[in-house]
PDB file of C-alpha atoms and ligand atoms in Angstrom:
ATOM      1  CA  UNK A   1     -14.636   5.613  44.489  1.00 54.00           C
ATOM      2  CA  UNK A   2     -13.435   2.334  45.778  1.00 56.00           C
ATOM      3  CA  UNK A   3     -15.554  -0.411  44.153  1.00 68.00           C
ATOM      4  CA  UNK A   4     -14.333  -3.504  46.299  1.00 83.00           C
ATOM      5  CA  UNK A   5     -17.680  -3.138  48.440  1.00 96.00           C
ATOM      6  CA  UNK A   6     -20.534  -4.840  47.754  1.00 96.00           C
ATOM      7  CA  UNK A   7     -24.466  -4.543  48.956  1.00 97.00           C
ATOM      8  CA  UNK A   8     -23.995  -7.108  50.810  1.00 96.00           C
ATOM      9  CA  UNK A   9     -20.814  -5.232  52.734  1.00 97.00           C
ATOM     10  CA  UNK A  10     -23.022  -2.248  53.167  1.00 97.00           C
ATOM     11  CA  UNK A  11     -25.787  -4.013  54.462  1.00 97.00           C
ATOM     12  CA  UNK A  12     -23.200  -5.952  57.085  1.00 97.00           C
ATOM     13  CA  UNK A  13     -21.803  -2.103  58.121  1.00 97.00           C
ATOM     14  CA  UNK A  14     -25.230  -0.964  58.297  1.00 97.00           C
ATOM     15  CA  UNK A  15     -26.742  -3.384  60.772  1.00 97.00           C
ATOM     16  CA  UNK A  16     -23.518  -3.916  63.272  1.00 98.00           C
ATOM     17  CA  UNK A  17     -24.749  -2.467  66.458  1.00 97.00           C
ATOM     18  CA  UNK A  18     -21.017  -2.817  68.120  1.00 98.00           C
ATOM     19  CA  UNK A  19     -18.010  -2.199  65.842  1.00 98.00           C
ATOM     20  CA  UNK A  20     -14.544  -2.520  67.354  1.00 98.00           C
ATOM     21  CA  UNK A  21     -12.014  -0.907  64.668  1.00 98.00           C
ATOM     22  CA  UNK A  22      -8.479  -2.276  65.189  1.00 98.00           C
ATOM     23  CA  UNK A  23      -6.239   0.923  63.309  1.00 98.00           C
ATOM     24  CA  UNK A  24      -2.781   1.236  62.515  1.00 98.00           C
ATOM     25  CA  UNK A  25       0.037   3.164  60.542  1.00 97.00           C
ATOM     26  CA  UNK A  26      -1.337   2.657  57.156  1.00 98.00           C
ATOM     27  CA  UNK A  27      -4.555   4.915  58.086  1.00 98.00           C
ATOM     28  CA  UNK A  28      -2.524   7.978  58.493  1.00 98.00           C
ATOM     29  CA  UNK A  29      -0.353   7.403  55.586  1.00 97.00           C
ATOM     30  CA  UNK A  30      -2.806   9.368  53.588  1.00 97.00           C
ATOM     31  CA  UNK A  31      -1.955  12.054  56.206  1.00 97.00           C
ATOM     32  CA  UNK A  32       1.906  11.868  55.312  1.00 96.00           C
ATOM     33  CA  UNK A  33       3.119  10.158  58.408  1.00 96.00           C
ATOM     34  CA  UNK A  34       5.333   7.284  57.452  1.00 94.00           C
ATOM     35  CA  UNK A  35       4.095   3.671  58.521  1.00 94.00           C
ATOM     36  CA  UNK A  36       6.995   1.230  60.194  1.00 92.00           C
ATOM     37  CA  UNK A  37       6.998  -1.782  57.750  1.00 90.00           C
ATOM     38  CA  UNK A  38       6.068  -0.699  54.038  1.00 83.00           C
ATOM     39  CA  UNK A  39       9.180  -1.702  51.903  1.00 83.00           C
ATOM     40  CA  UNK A  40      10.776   1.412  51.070  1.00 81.00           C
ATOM     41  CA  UNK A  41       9.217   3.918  52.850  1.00 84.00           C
ATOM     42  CA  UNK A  42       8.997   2.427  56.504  1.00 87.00           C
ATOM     43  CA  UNK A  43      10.603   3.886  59.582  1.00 86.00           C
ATOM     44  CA  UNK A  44      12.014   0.424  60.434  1.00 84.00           C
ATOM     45  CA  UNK A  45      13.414   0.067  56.591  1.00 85.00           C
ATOM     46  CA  UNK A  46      15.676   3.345  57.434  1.00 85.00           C
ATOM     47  CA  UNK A  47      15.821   2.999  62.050  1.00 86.00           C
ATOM     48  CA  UNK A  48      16.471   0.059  63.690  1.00 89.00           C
ATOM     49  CA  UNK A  49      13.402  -0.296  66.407  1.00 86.00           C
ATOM     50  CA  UNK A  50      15.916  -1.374  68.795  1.00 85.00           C
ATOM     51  CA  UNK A  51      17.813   1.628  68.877  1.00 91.00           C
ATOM     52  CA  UNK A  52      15.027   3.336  69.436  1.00 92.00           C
ATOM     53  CA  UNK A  53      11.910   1.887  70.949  1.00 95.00           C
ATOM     54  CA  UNK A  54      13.078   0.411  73.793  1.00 96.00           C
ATOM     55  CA  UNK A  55      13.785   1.101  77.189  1.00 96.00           C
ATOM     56  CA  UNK A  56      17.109  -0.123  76.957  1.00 96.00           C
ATOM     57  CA  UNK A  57      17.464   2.226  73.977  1.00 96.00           C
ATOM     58  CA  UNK A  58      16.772   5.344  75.872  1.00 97.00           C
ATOM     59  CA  UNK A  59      19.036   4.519  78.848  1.00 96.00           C
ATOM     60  CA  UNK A  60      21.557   3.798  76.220  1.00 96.00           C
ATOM     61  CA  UNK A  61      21.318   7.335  74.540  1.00 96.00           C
ATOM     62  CA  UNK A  62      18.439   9.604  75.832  1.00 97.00           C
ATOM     63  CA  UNK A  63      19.112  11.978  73.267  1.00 96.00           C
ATOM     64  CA  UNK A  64      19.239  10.406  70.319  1.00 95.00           C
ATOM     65  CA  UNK A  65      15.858   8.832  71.242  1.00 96.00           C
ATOM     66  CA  UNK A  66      14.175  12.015  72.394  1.00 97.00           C
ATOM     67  CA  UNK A  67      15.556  13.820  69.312  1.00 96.00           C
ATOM     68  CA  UNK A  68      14.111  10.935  67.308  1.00 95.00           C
ATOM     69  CA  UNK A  69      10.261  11.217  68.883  1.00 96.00           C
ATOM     70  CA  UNK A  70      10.692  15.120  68.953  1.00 95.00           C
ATOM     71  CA  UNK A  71      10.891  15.099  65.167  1.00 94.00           C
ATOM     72  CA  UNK A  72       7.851  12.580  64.788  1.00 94.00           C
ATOM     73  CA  UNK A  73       5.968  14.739  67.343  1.00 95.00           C
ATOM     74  CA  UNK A  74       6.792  18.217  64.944  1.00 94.00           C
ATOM     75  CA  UNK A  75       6.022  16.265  61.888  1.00 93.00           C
ATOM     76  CA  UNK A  76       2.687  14.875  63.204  1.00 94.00           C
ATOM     77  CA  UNK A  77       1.709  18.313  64.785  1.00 94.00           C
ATOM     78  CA  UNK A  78       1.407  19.568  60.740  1.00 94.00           C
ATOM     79  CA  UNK A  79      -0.841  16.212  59.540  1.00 97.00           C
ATOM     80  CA  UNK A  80      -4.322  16.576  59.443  1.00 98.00           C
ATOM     81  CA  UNK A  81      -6.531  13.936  59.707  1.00 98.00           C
ATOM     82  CA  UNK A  82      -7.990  12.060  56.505  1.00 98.00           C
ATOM     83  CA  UNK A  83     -10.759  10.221  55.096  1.00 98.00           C
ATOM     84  CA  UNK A  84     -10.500   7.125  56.998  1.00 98.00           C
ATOM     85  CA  UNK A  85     -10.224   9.091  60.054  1.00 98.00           C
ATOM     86  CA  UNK A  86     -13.066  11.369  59.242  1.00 98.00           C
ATOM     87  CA  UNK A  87     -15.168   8.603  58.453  1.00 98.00           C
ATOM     88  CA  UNK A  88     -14.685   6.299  61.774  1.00 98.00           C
ATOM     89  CA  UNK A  89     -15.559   9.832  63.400  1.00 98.00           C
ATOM     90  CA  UNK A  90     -18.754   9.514  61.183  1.00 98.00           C
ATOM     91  CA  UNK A  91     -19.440   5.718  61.771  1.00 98.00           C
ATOM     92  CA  UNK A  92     -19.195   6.694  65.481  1.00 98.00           C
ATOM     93  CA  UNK A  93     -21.862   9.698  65.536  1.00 98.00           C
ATOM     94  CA  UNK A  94     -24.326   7.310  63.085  1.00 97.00           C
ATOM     95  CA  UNK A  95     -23.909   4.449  65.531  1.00 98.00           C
ATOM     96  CA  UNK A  96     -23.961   6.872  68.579  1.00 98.00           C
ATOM     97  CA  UNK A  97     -27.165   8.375  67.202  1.00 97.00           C
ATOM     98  CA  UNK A  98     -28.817   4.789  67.489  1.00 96.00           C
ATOM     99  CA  UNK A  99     -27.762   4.381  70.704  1.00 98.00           C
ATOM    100  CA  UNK A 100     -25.265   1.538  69.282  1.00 98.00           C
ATOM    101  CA  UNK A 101     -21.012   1.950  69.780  1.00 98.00           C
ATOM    102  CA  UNK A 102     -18.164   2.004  67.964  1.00 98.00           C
ATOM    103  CA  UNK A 103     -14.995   1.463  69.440  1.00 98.00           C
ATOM    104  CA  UNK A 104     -11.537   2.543  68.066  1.00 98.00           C
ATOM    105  CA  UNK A 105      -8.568   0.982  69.367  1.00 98.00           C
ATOM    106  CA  UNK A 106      -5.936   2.686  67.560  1.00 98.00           C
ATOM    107  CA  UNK A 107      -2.009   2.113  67.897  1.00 98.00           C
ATOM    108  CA  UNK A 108      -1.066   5.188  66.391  1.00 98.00           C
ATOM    109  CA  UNK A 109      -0.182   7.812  68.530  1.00 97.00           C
ATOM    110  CA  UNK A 110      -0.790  10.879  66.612  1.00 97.00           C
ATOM    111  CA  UNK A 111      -3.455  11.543  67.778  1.00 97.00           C
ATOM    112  CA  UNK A 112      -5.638  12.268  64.260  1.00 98.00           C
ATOM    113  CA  UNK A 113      -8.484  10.086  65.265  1.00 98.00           C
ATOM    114  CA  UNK A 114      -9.108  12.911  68.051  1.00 98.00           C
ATOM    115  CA  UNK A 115      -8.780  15.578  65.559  1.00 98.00           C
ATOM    116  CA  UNK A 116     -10.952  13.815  63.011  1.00 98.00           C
ATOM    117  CA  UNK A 117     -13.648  13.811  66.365  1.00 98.00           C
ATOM    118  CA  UNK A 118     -13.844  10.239  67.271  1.00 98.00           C
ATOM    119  CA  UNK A 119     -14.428   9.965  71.314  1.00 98.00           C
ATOM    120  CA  UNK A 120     -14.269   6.669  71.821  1.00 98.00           C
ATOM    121  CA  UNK A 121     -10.676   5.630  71.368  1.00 98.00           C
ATOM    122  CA  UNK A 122      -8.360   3.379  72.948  1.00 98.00           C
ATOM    123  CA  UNK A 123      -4.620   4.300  72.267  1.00 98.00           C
ATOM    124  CA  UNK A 124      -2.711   1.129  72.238  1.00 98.00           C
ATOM    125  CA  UNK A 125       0.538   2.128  72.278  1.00 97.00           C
ATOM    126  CA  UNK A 126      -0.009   5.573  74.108  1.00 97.00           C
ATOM    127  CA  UNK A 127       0.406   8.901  72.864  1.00 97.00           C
ATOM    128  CA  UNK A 128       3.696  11.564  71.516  1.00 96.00           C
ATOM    129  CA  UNK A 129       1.571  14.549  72.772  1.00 96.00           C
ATOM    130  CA  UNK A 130       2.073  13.573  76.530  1.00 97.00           C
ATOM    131  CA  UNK A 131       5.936  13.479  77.781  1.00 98.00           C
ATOM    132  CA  UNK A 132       6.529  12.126  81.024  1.00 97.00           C
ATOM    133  CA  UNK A 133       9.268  12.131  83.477  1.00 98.00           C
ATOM    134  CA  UNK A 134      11.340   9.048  83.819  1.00 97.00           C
ATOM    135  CA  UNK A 135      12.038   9.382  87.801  1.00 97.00           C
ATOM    136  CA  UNK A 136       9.105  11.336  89.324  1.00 98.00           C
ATOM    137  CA  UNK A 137       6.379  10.062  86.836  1.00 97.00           C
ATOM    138  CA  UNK A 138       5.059  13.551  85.753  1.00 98.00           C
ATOM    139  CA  UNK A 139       2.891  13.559  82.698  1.00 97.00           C
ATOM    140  CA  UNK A 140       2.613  17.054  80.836  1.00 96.00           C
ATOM    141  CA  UNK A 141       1.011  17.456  77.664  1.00 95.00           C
ATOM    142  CA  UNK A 142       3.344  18.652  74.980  1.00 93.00           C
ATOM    143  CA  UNK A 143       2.019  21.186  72.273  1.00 90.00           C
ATOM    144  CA  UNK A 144       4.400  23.314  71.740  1.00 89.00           C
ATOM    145  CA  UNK A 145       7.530  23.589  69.054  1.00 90.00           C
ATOM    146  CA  UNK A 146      10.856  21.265  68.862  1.00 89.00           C
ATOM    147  CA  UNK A 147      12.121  20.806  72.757  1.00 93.00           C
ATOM    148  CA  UNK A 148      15.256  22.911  73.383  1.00 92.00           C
ATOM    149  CA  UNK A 149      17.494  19.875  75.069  1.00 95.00           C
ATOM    150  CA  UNK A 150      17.482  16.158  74.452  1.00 96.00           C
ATOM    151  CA  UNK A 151      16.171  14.807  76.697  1.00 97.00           C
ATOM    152  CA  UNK A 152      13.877  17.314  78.250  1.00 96.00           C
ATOM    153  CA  UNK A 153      14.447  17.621  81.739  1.00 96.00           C
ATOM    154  CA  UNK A 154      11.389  18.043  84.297  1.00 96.00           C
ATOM    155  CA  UNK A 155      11.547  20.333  86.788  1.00 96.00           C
ATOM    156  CA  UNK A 156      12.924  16.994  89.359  1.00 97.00           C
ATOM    157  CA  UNK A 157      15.913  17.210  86.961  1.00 96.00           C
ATOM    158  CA  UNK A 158      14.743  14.006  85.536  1.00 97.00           C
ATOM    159  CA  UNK A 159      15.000  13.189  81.830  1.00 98.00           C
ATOM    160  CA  UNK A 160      11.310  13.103  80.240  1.00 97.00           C
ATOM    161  CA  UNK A 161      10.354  10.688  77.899  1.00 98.00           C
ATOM    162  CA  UNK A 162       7.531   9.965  75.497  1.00 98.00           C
ATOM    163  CA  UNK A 163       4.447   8.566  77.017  1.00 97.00           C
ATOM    164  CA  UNK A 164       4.510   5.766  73.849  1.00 97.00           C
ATOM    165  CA  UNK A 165       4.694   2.327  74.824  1.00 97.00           C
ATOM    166  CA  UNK A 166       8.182   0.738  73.768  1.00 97.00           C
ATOM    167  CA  UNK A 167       8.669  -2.817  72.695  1.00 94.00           C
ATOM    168  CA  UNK A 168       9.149  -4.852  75.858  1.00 94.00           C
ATOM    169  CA  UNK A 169       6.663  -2.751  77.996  1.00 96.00           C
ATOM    170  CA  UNK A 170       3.733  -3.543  79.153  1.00 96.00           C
ATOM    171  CA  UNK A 171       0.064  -2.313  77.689  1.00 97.00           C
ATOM    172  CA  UNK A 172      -2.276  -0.896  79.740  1.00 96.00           C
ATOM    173  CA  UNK A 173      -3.803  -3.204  81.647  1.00 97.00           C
ATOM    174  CA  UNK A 174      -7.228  -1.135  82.012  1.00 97.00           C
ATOM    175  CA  UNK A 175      -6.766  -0.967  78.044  1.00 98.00           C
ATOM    176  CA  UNK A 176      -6.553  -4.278  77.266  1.00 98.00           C
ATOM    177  CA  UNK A 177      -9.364  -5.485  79.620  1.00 98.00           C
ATOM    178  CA  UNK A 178     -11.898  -2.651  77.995  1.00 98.00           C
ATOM    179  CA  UNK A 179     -11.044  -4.230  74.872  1.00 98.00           C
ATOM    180  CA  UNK A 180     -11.247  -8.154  75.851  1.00 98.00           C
ATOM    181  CA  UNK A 181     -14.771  -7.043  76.848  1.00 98.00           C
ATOM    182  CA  UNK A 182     -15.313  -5.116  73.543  1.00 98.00           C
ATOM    183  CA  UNK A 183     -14.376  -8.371  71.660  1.00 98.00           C
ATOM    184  CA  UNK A 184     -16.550 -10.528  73.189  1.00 97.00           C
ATOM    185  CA  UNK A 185     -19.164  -8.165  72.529  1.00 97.00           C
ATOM    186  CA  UNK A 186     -18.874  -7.041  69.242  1.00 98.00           C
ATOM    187  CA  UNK A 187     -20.648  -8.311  66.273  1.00 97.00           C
ATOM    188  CA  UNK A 188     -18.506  -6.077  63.448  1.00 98.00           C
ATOM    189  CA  UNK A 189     -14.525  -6.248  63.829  1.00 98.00           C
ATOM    190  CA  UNK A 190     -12.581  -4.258  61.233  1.00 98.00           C
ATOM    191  CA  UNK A 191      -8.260  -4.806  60.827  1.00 98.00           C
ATOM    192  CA  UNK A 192      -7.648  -1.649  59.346  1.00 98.00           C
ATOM    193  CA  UNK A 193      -3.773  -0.170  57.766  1.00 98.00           C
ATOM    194  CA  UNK A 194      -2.212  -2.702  60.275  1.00 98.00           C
ATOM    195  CA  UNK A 195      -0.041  -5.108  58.996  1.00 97.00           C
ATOM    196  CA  UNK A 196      -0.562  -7.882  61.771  1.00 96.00           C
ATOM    197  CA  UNK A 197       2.509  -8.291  63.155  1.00 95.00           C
ATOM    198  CA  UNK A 198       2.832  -6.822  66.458  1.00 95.00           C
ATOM    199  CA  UNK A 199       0.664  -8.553  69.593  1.00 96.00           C
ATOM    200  CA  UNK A 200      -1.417  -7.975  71.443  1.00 96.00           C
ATOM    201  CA  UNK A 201      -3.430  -6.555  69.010  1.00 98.00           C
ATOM    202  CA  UNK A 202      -2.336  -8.564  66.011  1.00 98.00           C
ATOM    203  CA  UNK A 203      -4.603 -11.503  68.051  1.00 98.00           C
ATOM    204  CA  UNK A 204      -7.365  -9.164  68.085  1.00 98.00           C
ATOM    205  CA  UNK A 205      -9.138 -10.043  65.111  1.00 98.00           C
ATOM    206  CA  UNK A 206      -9.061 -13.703  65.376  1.00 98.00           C
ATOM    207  CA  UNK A 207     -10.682 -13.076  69.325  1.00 98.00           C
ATOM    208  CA  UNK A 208     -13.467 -11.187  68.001  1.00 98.00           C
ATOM    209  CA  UNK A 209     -14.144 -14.010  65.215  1.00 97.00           C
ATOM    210  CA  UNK A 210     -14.274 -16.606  67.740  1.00 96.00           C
ATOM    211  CA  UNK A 211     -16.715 -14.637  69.972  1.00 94.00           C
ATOM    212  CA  UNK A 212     -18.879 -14.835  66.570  1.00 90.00           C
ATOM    213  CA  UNK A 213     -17.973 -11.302  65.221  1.00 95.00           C
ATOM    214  CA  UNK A 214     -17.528 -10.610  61.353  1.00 98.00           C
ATOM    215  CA  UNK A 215     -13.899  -9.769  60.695  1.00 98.00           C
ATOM    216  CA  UNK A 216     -12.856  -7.696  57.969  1.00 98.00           C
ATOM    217  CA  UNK A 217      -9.587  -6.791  57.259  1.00 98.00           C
ATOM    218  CA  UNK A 218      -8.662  -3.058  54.857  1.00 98.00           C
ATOM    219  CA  UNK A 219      -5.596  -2.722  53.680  1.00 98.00           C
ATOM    220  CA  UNK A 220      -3.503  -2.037  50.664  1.00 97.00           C
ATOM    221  CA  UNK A 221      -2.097  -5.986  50.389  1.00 97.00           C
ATOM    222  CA  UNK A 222      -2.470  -8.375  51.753  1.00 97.00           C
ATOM    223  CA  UNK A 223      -1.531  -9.312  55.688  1.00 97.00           C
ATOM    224  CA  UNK A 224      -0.797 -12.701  58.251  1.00 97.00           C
ATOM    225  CA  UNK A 225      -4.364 -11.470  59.574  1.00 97.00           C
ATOM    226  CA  UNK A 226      -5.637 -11.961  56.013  1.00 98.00           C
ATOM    227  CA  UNK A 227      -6.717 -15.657  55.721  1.00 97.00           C
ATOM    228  CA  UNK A 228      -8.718 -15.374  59.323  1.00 97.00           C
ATOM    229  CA  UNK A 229     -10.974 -12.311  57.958  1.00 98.00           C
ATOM    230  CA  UNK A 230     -14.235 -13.250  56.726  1.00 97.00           C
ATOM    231  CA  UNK A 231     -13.862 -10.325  54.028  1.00 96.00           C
ATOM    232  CA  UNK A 232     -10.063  -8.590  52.592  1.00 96.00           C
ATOM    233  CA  UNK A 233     -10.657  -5.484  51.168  1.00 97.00           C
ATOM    234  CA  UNK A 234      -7.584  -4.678  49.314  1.00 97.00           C
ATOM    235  CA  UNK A 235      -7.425  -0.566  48.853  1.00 97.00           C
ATOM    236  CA  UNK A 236      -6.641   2.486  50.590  1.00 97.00           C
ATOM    237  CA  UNK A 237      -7.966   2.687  53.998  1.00 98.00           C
ATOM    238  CA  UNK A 238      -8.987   6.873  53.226  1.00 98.00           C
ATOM    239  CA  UNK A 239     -11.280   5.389  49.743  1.00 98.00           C
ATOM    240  CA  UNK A 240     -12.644   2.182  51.058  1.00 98.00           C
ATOM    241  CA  UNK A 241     -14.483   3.287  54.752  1.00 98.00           C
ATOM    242  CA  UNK A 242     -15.862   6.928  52.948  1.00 98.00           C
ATOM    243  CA  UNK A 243     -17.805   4.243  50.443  1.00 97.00           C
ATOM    244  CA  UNK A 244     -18.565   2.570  52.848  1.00 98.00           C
ATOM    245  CA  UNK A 245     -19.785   4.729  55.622  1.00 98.00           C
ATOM    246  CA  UNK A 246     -21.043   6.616  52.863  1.00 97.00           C
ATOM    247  CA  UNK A 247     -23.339   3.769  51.551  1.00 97.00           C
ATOM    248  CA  UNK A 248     -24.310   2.850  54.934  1.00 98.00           C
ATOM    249  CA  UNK A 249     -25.538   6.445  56.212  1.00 97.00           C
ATOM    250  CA  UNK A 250     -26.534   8.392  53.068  1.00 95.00           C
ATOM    251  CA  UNK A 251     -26.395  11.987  54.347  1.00 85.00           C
ATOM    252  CA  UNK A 252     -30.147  12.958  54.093  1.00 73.00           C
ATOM    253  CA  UNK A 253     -30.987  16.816  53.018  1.00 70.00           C
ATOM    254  CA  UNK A 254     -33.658  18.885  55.309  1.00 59.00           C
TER     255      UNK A 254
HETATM  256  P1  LIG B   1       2.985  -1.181  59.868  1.00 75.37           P
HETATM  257  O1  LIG B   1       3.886  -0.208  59.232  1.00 75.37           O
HETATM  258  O2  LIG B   1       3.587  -2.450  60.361  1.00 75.37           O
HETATM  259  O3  LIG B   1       1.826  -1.584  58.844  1.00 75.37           O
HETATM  260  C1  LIG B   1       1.122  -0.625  58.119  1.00 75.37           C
HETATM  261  C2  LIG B   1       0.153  -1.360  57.211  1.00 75.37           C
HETATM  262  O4  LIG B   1      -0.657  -0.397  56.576  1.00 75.37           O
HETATM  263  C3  LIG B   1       0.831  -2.169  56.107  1.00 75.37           C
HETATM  264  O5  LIG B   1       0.253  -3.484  56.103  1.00 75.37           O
HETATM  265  C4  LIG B   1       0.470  -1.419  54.810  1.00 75.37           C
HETATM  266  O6  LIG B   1       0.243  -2.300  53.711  1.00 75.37           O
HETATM  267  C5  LIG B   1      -0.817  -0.761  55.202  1.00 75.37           C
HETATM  268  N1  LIG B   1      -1.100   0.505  54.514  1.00 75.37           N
HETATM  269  C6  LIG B   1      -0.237   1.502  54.146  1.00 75.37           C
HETATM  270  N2  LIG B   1      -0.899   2.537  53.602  1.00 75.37           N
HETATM  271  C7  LIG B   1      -2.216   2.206  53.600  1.00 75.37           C
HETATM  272  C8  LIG B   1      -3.418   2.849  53.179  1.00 75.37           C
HETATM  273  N3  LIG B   1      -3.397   4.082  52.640  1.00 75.37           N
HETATM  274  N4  LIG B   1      -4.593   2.198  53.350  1.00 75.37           N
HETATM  275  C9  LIG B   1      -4.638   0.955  53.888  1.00 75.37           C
HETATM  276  N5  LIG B   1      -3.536   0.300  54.316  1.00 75.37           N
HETATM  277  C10 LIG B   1      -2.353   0.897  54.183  1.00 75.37           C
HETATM  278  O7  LIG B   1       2.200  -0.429  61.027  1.00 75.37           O
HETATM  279  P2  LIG B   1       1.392  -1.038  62.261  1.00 75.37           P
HETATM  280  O8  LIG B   1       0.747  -2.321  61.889  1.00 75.37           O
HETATM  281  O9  LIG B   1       0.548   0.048  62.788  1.00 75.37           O
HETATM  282  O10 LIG B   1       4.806   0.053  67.550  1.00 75.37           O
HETATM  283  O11 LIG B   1       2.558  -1.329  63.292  1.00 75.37           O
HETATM  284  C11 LIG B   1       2.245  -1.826  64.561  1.00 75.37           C
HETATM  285  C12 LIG B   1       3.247  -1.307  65.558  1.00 75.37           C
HETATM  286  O12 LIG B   1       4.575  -1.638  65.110  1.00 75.37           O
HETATM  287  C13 LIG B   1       3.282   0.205  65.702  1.00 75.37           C
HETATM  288  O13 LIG B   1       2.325   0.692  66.602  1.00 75.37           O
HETATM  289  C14 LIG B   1       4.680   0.467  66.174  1.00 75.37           C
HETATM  290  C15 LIG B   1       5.408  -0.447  65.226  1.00 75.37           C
HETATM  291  O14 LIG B   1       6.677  -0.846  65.578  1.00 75.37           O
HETATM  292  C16 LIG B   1       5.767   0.595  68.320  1.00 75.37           C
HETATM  293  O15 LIG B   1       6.522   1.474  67.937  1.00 75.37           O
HETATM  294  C17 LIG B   1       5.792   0.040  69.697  1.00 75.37           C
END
């Protein structure tokens, strides 16, 4: 058991009647998908992002970027979600139950939030499960075992790509104004496995404080965001929210 939370923390998850949870690699690490920026073990400490998160990256070599996305899709189809997913998906139900909301606005895009049964998610930076063609725009969920040519092709001939969003495109812009609103609304903001870097959604926390939310940031160390939370919880994401959703909504028997 995590033992960074105190009554007062339980008290602050148990009354928040509109929690926006900000989520990032670190909360499926327990789940065995690599993040992008831990030291050693980080994607971008072994692949250069440019080479292959950009537009300009996949005109430059289609396959090795579809090959690249392919294998993250295969190794993501065999993760299952983990504690901290399972208990957002928790949080969400209690909340739900009172008529109150919790929103998730992840930037993963695995997908494990869905399995864990949150509803209410926003995916940030889109999704590996849908592919989508680069010259007619068709979008096709993708399921299935390791594609048999890099790049797919649709049936247009086009090359298909995944429907992630690559550094230097735009977010959604339906996305992004669901969440402005969500900030502004919120009275509980949580930073969770992120480490702060990447915008929009690195801002995110510091909006929600000035609209008067609490801001807490989980995370193994600590982040840029760190100094603007009004609590740090230093830990892993999976231990720290089952205490605390735990503590907030003891399971009653009968
Ligand atoms: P990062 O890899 O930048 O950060 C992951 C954070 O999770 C780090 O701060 C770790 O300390 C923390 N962490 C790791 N394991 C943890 C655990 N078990 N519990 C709690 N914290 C843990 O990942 P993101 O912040 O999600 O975008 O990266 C943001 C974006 O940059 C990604 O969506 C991706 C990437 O480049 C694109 O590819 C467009």
């Amino acid at each position: 058991m995590a033992t960074v939370l105190t009554d007062d923390d339980i008290a602050m998850a148990r009354e928040a009647n509109f929690v926006v949870a900000l989520t990032g690699a670190g909360v499926s690490a327990e789940s065995g998908i690599p993040t992008f920026r831990d030291r050693e073990t980080g994607l971008w400490a072994k692949y250069d992002p440019v080479q292959l998160a950009t537009p300009e990256a996949f005109e430059r070599d289609p396959e090795l970027v579809t090959r690249w996305y392919d294998s993250r899709r295969i190794l993501c189809a065999a993760a299952k979600p983990n504690a901290a997913h399972l208990a957002l998906a928790r949080w969400e139900r209690e909340l739900e139950k009172r008529g109150h909301i919790l929103l998730l606005v992840t930037q993963n895009i695995d997908r494990l939030h869905h399995a864990a049964g949150s509803r209410n998610v926003i995916e940030l930076h889109g999704t590996l499960w849908v592919w989508r063609c680069a010259t007619c725009g068709e979008e096709r969920e993708e399921r299935g075992g390791a594609f048999e040519s890099f790049p797919p092709r649709c049936a247009c001939g086009g090359m298909r790509r995944p429907g992630v969003v690559w550094f230097g495109e735009s977010l959604s812009v339906d996305a992004i104004r669901r969440i402005e609103k969500a900030l502004k609304a919120c009275d509980l903001f949580l930073s969770i496995g992120t480490s702060g870097v990447v915008y929009p959604a690195a801002g995110f926390l510091r909006t929600a404080k000035d609209e008067c939310a609490r801001a807490i940031e989980i995370n193994r160390e600590p982040t840029p965001l760190s100094r603007h939370a009004d609590r740090s919880w230093i830990g892993n994401a999976g231990e720290i929210l089952t205490e605390l959703v735990e503590r907030a909504f003891p399971a009653t028997v009968g």
